[in-house]
Tab-separated table of C-alpha atoms in Angstrom:
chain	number	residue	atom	x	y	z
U	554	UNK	CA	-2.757	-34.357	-37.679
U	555	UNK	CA	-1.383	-30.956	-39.211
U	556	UNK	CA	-4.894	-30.126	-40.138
U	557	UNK	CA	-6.072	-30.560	-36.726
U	558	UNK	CA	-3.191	-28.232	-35.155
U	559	UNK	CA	-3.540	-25.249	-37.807
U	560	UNK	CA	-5.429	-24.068	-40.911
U	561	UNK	CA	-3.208	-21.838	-42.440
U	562	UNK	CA	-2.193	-22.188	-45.854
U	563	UNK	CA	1.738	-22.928	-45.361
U	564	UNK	CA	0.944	-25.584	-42.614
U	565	UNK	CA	2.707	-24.088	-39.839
U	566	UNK	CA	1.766	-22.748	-36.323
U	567	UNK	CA	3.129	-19.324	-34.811
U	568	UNK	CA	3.005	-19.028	-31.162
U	569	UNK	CA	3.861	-15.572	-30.096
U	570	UNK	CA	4.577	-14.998	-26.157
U	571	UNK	CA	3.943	-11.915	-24.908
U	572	UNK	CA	6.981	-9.282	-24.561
U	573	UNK	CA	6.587	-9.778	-20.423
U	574	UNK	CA	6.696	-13.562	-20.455
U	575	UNK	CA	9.816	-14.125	-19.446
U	576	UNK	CA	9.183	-11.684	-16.322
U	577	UNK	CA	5.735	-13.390	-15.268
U	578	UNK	CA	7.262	-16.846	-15.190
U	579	UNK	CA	10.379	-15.391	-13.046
U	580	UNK	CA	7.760	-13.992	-11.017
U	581	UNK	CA	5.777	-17.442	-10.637
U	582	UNK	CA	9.151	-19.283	-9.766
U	583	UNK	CA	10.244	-16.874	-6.784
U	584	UNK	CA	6.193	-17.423	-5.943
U	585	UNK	CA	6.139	-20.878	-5.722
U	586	UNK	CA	9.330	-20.323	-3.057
U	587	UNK	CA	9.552	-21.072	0.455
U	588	UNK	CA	10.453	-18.038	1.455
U	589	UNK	CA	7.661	-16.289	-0.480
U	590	UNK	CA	5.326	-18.066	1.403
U	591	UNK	CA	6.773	-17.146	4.573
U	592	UNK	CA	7.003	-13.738	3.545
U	593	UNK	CA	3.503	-12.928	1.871
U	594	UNK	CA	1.276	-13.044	5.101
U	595	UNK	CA	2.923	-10.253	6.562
U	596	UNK	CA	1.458	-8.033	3.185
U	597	UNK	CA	-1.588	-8.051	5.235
U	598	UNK	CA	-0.443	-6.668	8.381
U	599	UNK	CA	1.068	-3.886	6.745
U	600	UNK	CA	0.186	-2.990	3.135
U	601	UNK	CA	-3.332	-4.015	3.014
U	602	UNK	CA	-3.879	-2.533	5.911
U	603	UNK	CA	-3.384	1.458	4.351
U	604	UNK	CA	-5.066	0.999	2.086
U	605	UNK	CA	-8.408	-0.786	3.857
U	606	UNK	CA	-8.334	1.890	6.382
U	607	UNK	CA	-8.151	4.640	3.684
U	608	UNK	CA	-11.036	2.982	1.909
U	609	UNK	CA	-13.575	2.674	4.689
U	610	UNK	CA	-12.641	5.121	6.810
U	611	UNK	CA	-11.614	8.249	3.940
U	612	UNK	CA	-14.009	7.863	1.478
U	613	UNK	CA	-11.543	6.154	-0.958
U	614	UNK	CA	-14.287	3.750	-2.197
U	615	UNK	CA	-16.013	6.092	-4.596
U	616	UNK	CA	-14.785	9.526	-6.443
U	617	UNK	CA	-16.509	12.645	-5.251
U	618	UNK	CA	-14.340	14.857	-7.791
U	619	UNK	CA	-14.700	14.906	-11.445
U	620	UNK	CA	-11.163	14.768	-13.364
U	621	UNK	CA	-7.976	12.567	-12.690
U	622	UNK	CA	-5.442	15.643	-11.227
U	623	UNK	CA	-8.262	16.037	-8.708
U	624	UNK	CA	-8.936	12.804	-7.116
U	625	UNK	CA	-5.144	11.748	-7.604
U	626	UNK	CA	-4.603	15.479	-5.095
U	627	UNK	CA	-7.541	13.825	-2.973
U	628	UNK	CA	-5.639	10.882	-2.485
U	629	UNK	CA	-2.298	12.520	-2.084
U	630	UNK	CA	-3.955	14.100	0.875
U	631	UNK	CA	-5.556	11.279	2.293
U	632	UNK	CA	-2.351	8.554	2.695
U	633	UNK	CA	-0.604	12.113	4.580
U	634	UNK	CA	-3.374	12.527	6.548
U	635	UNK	CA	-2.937	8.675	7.566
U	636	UNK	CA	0.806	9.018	7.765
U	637	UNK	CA	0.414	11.794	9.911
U	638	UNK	CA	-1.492	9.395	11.947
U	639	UNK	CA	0.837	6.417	11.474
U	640	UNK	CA	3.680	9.003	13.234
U	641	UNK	CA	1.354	9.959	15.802
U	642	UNK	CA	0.433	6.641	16.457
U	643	UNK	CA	4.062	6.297	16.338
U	644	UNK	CA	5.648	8.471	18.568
U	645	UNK	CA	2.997	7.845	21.204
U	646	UNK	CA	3.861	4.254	21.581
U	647	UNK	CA	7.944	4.885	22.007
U	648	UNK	CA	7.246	8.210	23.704
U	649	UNK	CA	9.796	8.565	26.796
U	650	UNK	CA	9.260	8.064	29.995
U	651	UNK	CA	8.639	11.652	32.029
U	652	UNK	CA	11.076	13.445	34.131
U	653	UNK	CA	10.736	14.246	37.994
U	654	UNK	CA	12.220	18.049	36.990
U	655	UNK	CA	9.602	19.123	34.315
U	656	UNK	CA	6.507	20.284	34.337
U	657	UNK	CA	6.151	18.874	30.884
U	658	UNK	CA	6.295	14.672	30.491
U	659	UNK	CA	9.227	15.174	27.736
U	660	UNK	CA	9.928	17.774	25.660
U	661	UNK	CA	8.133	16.676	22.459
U	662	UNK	CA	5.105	16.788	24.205
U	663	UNK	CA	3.869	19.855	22.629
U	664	UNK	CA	4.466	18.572	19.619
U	665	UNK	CA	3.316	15.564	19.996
U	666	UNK	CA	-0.240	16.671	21.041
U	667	UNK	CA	-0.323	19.403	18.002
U	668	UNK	CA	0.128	16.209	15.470
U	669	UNK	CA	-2.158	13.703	17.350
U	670	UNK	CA	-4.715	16.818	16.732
U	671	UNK	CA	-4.198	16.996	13.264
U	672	UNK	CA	-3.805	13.136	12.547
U	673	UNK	CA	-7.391	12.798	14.354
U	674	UNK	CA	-9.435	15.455	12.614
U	675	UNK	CA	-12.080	13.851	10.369
């Protein structure tokens, strides 16, 4: 039987684990949970999501730029492009109701407008 299990010449087997073992199996167990399972749906609805838009609708599929600094700056500017439209988004959904008094619907509206411009450029 030994010669079946290993063929080295003091008849014993090493198993080495790799340095992260421990972690990945700790990982696995909290995976395996309940309340991961309730929980890891929702990574579609909001982290997927970034980066799906970013990659069909910003170009974030291929490199245009030669060199690392360059496309990691390209990308930089890309996810604050989208959070600029994320807070746009954002602040026109919870935006307050208007006031009989002003001429202006709230007084953010400026504002408002002047970052739903920029988070819309393309």
């Amino acid at each position: 039987l030994r010669n079946k299990c290993t063929k080295s010449k003091n008849m014993t087997k090493v198993i080495e684990r790799h340095l992260w073992e421990e972690f990945r199996e700790y990982a696995d167990e909290i995976r395996h949970t309940m309340e991961w399972k309730e929980i890891y749906p929702q990574r579609k609805e909001t982290i997927e999501r970034v980066f799906a838009d970013c990659k069909e609708n910003n170009g974030l599929r291929f490199t245009r730029l030669k060199g690392l600094k360059k496309n990691q700056q390209n990308a930089w500017l890309i996810f604050a492009c989208h959070n600029l439209k994320k807070m746009s988004l954002w602040r026109g959904k919870y935006r307050r109701k208007p006031s009989k008094n002003s001429i202006y619907p709230s007084k953010y509206t400026k504002k408002d407008n002047f970052i739903s411009k920029i988070a819309y450029i393309q």
